[in-house]
Coordinates of C-alpha atoms in Angstrom, one line a residue:
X919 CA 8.8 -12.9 20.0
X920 CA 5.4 -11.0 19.8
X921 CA 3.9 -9.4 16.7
X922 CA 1.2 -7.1 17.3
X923 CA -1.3 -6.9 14.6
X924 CA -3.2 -3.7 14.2
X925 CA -6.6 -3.8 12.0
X926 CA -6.5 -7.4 13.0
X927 CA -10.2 -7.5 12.1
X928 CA -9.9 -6.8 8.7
X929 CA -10.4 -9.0 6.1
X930 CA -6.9 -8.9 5.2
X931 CA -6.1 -11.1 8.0
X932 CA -7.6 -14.3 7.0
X933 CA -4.0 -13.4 4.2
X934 CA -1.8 -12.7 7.4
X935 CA -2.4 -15.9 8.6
X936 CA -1.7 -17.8 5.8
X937 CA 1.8 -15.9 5.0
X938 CA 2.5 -16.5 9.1
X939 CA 2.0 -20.5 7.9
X940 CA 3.9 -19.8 5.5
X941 CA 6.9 -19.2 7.5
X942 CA 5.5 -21.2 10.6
X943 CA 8.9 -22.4 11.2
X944 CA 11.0 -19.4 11.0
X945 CA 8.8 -18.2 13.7
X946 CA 7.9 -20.6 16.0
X947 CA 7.0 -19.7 19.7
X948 CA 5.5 -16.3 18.4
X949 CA 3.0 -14.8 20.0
X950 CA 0.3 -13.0 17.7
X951 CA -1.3 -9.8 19.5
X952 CA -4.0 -9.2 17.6
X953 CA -5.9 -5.3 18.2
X954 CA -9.1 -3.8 16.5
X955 CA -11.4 -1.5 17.4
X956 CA -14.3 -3.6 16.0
X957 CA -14.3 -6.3 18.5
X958 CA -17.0 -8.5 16.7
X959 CA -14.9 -8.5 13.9
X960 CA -11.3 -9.2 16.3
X961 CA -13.2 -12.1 18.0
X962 CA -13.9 -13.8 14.5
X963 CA -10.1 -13.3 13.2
X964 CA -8.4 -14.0 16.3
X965 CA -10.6 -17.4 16.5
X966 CA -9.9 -18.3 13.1
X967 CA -5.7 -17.8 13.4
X968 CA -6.3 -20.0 16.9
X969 CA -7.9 -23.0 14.5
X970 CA -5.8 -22.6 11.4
X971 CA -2.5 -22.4 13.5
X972 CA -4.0 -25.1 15.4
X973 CA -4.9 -27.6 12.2
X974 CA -1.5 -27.6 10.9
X975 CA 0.6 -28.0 14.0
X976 CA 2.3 -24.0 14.0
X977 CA 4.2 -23.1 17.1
X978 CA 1.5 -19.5 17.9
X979 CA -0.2 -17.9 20.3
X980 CA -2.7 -15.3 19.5
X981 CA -3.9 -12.9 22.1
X982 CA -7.1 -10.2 21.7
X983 CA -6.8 -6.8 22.5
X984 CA -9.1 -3.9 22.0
X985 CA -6.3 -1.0 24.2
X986 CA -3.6 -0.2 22.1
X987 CA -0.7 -0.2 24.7
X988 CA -1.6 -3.3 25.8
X989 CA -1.3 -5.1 22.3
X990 CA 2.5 -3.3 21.9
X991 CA 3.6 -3.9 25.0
X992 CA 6.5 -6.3 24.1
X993 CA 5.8 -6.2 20.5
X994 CA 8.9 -6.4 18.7
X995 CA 7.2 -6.2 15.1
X996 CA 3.9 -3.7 14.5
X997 CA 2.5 -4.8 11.8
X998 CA -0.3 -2.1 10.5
X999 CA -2.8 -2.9 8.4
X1000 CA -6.4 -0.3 9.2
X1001 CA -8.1 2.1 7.4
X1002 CA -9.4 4.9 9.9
X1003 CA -13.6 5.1 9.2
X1004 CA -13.6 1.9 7.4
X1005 CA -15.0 1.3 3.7
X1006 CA -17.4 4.6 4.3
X1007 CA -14.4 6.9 4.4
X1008 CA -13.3 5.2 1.5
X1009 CA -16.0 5.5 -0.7
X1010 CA -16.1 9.4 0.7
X1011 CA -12.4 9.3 -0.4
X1012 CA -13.0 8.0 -4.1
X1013 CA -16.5 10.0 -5.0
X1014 CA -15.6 13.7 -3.4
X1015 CA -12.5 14.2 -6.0
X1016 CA -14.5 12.6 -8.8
X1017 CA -17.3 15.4 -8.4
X1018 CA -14.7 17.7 -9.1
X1019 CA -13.7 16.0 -12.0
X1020 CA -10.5 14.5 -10.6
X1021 CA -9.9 11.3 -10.3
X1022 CA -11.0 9.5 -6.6
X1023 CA -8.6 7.1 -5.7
X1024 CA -7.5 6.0 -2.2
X1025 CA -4.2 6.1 -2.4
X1026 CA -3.3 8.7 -5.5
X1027 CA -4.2 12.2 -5.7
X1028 CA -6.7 13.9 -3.2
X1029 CA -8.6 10.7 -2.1
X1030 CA -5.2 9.6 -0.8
X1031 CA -4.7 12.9 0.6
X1032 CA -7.7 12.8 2.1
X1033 CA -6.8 9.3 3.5
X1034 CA -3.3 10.3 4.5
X1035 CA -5.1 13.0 6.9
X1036 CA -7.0 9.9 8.7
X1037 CA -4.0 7.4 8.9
X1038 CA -1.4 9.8 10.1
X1039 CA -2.6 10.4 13.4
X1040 CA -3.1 6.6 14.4
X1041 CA 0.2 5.9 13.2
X1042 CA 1.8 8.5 14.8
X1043 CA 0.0 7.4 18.3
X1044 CA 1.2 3.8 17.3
X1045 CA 4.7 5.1 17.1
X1046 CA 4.7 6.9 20.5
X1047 CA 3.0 3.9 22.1
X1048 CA 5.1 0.7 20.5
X1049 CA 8.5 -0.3 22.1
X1050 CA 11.3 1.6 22.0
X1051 CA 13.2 -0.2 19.0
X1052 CA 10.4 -1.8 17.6
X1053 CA 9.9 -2.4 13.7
X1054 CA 7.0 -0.7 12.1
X1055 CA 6.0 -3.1 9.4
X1056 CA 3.5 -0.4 7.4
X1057 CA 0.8 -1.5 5.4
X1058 CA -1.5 1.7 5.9
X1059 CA -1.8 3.3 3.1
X1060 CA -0.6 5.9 1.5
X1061 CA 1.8 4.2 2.9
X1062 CA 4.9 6.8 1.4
X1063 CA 3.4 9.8 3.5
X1064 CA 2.3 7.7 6.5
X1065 CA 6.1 6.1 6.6
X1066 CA 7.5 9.9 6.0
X1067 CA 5.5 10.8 8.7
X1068 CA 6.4 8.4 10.8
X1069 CA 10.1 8.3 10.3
X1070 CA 10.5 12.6 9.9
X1071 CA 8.7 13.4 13.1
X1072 CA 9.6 10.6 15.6
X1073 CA 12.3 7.9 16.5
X1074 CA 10.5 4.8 15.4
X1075 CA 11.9 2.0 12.7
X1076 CA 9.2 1.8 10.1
X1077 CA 9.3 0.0 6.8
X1078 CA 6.5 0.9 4.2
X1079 CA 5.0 -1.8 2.3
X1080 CA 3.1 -2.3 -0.9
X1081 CA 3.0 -5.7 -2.9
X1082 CA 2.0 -3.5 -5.9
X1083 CA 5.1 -4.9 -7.9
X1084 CA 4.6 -8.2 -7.4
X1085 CA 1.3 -8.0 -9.2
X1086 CA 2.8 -5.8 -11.5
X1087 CA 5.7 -8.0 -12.5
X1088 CA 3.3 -10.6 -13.2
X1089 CA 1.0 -9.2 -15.7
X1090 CA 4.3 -7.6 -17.1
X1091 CA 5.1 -11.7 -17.6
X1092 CA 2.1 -12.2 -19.5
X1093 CA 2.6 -9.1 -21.3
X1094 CA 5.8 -10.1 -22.7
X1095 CA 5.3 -13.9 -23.0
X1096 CA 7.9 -14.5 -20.7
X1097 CA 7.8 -16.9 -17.2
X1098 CA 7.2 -14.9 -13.9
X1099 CA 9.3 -17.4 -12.2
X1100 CA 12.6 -16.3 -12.4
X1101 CA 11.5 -12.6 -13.7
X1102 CA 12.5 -9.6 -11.6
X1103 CA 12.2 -5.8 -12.5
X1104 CA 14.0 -3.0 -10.6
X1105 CA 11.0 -0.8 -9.6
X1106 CA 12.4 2.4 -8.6
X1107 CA 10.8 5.9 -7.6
X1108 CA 7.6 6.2 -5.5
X1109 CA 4.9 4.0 -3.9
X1110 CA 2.1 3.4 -7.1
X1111 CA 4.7 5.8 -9.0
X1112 CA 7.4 3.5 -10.1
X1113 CA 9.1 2.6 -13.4
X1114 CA 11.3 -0.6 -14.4
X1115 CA 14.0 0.2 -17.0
X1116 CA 15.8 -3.1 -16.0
X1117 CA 14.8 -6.5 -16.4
X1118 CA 16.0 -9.7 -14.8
X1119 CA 15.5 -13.3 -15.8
X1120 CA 16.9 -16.1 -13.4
X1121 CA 19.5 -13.0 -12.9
X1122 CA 20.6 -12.5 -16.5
X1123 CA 19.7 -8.8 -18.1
X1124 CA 16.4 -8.7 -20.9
X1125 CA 17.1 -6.6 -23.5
X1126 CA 14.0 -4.6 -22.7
X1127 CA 14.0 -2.2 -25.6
X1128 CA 13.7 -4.9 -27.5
X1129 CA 11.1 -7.0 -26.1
X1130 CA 9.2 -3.6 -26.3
X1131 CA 9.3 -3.3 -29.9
X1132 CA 8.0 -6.5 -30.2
X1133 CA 5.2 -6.1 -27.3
X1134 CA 1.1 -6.1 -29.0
X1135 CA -0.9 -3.6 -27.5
X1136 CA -3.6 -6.1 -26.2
X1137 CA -7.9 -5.5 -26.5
X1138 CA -10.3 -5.6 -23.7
X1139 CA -10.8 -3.5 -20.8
X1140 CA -9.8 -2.5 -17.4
X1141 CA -10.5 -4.6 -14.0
X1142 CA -10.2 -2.8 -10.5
X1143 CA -6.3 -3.7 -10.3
X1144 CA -5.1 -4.1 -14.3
X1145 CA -5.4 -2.0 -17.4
X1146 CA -3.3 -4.3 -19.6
X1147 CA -4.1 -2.3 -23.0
X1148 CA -3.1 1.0 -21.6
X1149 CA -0.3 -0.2 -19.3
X1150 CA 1.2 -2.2 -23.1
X1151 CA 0.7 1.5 -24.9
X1152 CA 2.4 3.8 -21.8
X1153 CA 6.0 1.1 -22.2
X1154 CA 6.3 1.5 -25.9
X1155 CA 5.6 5.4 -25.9
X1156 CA 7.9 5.4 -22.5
X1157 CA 10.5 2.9 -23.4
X1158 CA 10.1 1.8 -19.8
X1159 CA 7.6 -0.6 -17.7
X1160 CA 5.4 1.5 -15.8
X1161 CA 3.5 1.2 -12.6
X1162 CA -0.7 0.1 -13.3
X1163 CA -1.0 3.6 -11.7
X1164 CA 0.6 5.0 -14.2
X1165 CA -3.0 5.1 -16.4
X1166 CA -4.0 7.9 -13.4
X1167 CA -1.9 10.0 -14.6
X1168 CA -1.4 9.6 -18.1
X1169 CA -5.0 8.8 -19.0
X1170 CA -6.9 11.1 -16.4
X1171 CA -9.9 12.4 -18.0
X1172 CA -10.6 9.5 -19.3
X1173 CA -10.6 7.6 -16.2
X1174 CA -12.6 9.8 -15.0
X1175 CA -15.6 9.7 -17.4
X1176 CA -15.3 5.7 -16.9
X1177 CA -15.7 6.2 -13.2
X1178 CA -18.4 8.7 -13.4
X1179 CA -20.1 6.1 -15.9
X1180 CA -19.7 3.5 -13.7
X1181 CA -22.1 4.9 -11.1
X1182 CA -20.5 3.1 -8.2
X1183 CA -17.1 3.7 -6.4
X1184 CA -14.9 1.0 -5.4
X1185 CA -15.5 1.3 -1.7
X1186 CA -19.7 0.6 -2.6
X1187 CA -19.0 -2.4 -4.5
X1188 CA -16.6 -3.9 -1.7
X1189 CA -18.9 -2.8 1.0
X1190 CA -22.3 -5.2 -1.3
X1191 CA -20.1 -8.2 -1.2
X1192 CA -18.5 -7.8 2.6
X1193 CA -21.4 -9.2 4.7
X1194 CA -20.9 -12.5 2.5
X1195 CA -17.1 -12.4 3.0
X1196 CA -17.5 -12.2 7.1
X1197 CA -20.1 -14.6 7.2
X1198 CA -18.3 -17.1 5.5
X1199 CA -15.2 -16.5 7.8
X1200 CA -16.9 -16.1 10.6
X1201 CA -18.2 -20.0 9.7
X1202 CA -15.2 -21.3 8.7
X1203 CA -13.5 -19.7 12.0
X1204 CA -15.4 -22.4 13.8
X1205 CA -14.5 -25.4 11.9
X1206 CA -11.5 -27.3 13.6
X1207 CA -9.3 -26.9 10.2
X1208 CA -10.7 -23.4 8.5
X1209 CA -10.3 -22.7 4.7
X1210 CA -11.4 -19.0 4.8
X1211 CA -12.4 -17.2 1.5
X1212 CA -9.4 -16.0 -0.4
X1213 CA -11.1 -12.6 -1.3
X1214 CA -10.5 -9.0 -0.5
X1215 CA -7.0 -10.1 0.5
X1216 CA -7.6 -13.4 2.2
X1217 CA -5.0 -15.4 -0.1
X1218 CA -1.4 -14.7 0.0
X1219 CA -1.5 -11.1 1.0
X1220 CA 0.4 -11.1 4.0
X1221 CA 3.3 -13.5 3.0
X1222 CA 5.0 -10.2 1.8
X1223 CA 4.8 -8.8 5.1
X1224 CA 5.7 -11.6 7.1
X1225 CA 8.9 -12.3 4.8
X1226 CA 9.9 -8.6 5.5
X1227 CA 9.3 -9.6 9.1
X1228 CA 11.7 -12.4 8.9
X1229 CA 14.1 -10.7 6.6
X1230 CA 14.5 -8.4 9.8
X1231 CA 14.2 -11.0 12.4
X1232 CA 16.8 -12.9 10.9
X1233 CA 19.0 -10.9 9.3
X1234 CA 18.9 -12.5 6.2
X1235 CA 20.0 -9.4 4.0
X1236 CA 17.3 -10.6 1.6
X1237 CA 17.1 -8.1 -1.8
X1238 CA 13.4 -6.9 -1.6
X1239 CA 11.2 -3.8 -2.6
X1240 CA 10.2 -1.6 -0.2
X1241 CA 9.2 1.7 1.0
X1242 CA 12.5 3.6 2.6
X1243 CA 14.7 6.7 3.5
X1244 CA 16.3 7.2 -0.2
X1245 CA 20.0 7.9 0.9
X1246 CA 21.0 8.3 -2.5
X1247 CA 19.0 5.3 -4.1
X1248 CA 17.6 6.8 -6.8
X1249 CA 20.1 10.2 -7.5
X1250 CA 16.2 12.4 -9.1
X1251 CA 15.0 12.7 -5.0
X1252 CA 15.8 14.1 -2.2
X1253 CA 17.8 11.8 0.4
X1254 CA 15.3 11.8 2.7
X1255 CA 12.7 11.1 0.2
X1256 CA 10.8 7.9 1.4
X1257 CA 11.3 5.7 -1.9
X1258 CA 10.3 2.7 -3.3
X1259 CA 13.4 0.7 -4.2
X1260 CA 15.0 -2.6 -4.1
X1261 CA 16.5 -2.7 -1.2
X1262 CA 19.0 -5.6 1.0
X1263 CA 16.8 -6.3 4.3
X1264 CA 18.4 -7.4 7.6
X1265 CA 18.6 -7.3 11.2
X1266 CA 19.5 -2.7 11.0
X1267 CA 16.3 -2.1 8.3
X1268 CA 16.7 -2.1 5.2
X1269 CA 20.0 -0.8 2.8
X1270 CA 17.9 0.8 -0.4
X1271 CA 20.7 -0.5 -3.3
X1272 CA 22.1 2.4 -5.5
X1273 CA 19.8 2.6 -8.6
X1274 CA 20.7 6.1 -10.5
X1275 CA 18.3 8.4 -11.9
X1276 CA 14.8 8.0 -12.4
X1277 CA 14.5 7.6 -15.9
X1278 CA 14.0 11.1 -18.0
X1279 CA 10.9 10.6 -19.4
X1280 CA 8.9 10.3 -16.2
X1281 CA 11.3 12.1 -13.6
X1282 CA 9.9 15.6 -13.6
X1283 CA 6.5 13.3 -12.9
X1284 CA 8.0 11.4 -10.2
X1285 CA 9.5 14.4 -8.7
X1286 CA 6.2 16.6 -8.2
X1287 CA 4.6 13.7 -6.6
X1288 CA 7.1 13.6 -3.9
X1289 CA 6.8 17.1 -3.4
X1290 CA 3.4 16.7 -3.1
X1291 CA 3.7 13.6 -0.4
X1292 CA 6.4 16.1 1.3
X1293 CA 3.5 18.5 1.7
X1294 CA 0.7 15.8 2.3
X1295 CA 3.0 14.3 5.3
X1296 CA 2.8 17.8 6.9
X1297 CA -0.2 18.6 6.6
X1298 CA -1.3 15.2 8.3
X1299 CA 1.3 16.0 10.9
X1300 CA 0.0 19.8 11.7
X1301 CA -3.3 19.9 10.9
X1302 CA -2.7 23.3 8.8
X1303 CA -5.0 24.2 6.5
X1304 CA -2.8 26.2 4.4
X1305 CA -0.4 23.5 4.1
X1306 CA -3.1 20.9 2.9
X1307 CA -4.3 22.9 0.5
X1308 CA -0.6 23.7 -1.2
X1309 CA -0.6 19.9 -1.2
X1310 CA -3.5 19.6 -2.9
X1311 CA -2.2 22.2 -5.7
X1312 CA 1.0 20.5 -5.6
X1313 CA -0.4 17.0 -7.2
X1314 CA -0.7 16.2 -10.5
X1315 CA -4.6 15.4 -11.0
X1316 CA -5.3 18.9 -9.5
X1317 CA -5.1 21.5 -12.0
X1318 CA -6.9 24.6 -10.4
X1319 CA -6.6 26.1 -7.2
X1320 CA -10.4 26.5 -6.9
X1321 CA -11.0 22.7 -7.5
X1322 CA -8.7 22.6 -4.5
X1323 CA -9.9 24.5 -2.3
X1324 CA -13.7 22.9 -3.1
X1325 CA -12.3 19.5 -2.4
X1326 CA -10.3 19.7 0.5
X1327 CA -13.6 22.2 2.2
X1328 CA -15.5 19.0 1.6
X1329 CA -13.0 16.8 2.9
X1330 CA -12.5 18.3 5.9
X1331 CA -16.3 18.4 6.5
X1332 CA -16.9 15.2 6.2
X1333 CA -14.0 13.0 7.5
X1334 CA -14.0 15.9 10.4
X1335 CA -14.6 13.0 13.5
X1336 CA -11.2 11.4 12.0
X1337 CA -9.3 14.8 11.5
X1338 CA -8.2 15.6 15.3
X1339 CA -5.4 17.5 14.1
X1340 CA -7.6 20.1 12.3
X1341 CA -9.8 21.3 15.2

């Protein structure tokens, strides 16, 4: 079997290769095609996968490739994990809306519009270049309008992925004082716009209303990935557990006076501490056992992809949350609404389980996002201006038409070497 690995030279992948050990096993005699367009950065990943698959005896091959074709020829898996004009575009992303006064965010509202514009084309050229009847295991975000892309405008299998809920679950452990071992929540709606009405211990049902009423709205503030306080307020006003990107929408303006306070996007303070990350890869690559750095994604962040990858490969029908055609899932969207929904994973993609209605207090919420995304995808797709900007007016964080219009000018400008489709 061959996996092809595309943004292998991102510092995500010291992650991959640890959830690949992780199932080292189940995929013996794989060959690892690993493709960037940074080859500096390919050569150090694709030399630290040789030496960690190496040091612990796993049955893999890795191959470099810096020509797209050649890194899918054969591929039976794409795995896709890039961001088109790196950590500058990102920070372009996040401080563009903010001057507006919306929030900057690469994946919500217009920053992940903006980003959506970028990733779109690549995947679409990844699409038309992989295999015929190859899996598409997405990890470019937003990944809900790249995977609606995708899967509404060619004939490619793709499977959108976001280990948001994992995370998630877990602080919503600690929140309740209960064991995330065992605990599972039924995330249903959109990707960084779900909600959990159900709750699952070692399979028997939590009496969530309950446990709400008896939740403490914790102190202290917000980190990059966590906003416990707000997160503990939202589920006792909602009556539901919501998503950590839930605090974008129902806390906006404050969020953005904290982020225009802060000085620095997200994208500047990753980009101070990358040369430090590299370098310390880049040594440990050339140790005979490596022990890479487990930030920015260099812990366990590909095990979920690489269990979705053997879900498929192996037909397990494992029950997992992912990023799908809705066909009914949740009843509040459209059937060809890419959702994010448990689903049963096997060898024919994955069967999104029957979940019901989003619940009431968040579905007219849920439901203008996703008409949003509709409009995001095909705009990405067409390149029309018109279209991007109804997208624009369609999200929630954008209330004028003006601020619209000012933002997406300025996006345009400046991500214009990435926007093909807009020439």
């Amino acid at each position: 079997m061959k996996i092809a690995v595309i943004g292998a030279g991102s510092g995500y992948m010291p992650g991959v290769v640890r959830g690949l050990l992780h199932r080292a096993d189940d995929l013996a005699g794989t060959e690892l095609a690993c493709y960037d367009i940074d080859s500096a950065h390919l050569d150090v990943m694709a030399r630290l996968a040789r030496n960690m698959f190496a040091a612990r005896g796993a049955a893999f091959t890795v191959s470099s490739h810096t020509a797209l074709k050649a890194a899918l020829d054969g591929a039976s898996y794409v795995f896709t994990t890039f961001r088109p004009g790196g950590l500058a575009a990102r920070h372009l992303d996040e401080s563009i809306p903010l001057k507006h006064g919306v929030v900057g965010q690469e994946t919500a509202g217009p920053g992940g519009f903006l980003m959506a514009l970028r990733s779109v084309p690549v995947l679409l050229d990844v699409a038309a270049k992989a295999d015929p009847g190859a899996w598409i295991v997405n990890y470019t975000n937003p990944t809900n309008v790249v995977t609606d892309a995708v899967a509404r405008r060619t004939g490619a299998r793709i499977i959108g992925l976001c280990d948001q809920y994992i995370g998630d679950t877990e602080m919503w452990a600690d929140l309740l004082g209960l064991p995330s071992d065992g605990l599972e929540a039924d995330w249903i709606g959109l990707n960084h716009a779900t909600w959990a009405e159900r709750l699952r211990l070692d399979g028997r049902e939590l009496d969530l209303p309950l446990l709400l009423d008896d939740l403490e709205v914790p102190g202290g503030g917000a980190t990059p990935w966590r906003d416990p306080s707000r997160m503990a307020e939202l589920a006792k006003t909602l009556g539901l557990l919501p998503n950590s990107y839930a605090k974008y929408y129902f806390f906006h303006d404050q969020v953005v006076e904290e982020l225009r306070a802060k000085g620095t996007t997200r994208a500047q303070d990753i980009l101070a501490m990358l040369p430090g990350y590299y370098e310390q890869v880049a040594a440990e690559s050339r140790k005979p056992d490596p022990d890479p750095s487990r930030e920015r994604g260099g812990g366990e962040h590909g095990e979920f992809a690489v269990d979705v990858i053997c879900a498929l490969h192996r037909d397990e029908g494992r029950r997992m949350i992912v990023n799908t055609r809705n066909n009914g899932a949740v009843s509040s969207l459209d059937a060809d609404a890419i959702a994010e929904v448990p689903s049963l994973v096997g060898r024919s993609g994955p069967v999104p389980l029957t979940m019901g209605p989003l619940p009431a207090p968040v579905r007219g919420l849920t439901q203008a996002i996703h008409a949003y995304e509709r409009l995001a995808s095909d705009a990405a797709v067409t390149g029309d201006r018109r279209t991007a900007l109804q997208a624009l007016m369609a999200h929630p964080f954008v209330r004028s038409k003006h601020t619209a219009e000012k933002i997406l000018d300025e996006g345009l400008a400046a991500h214009r070497d990435h926007l093909p489709q807009f020439r």
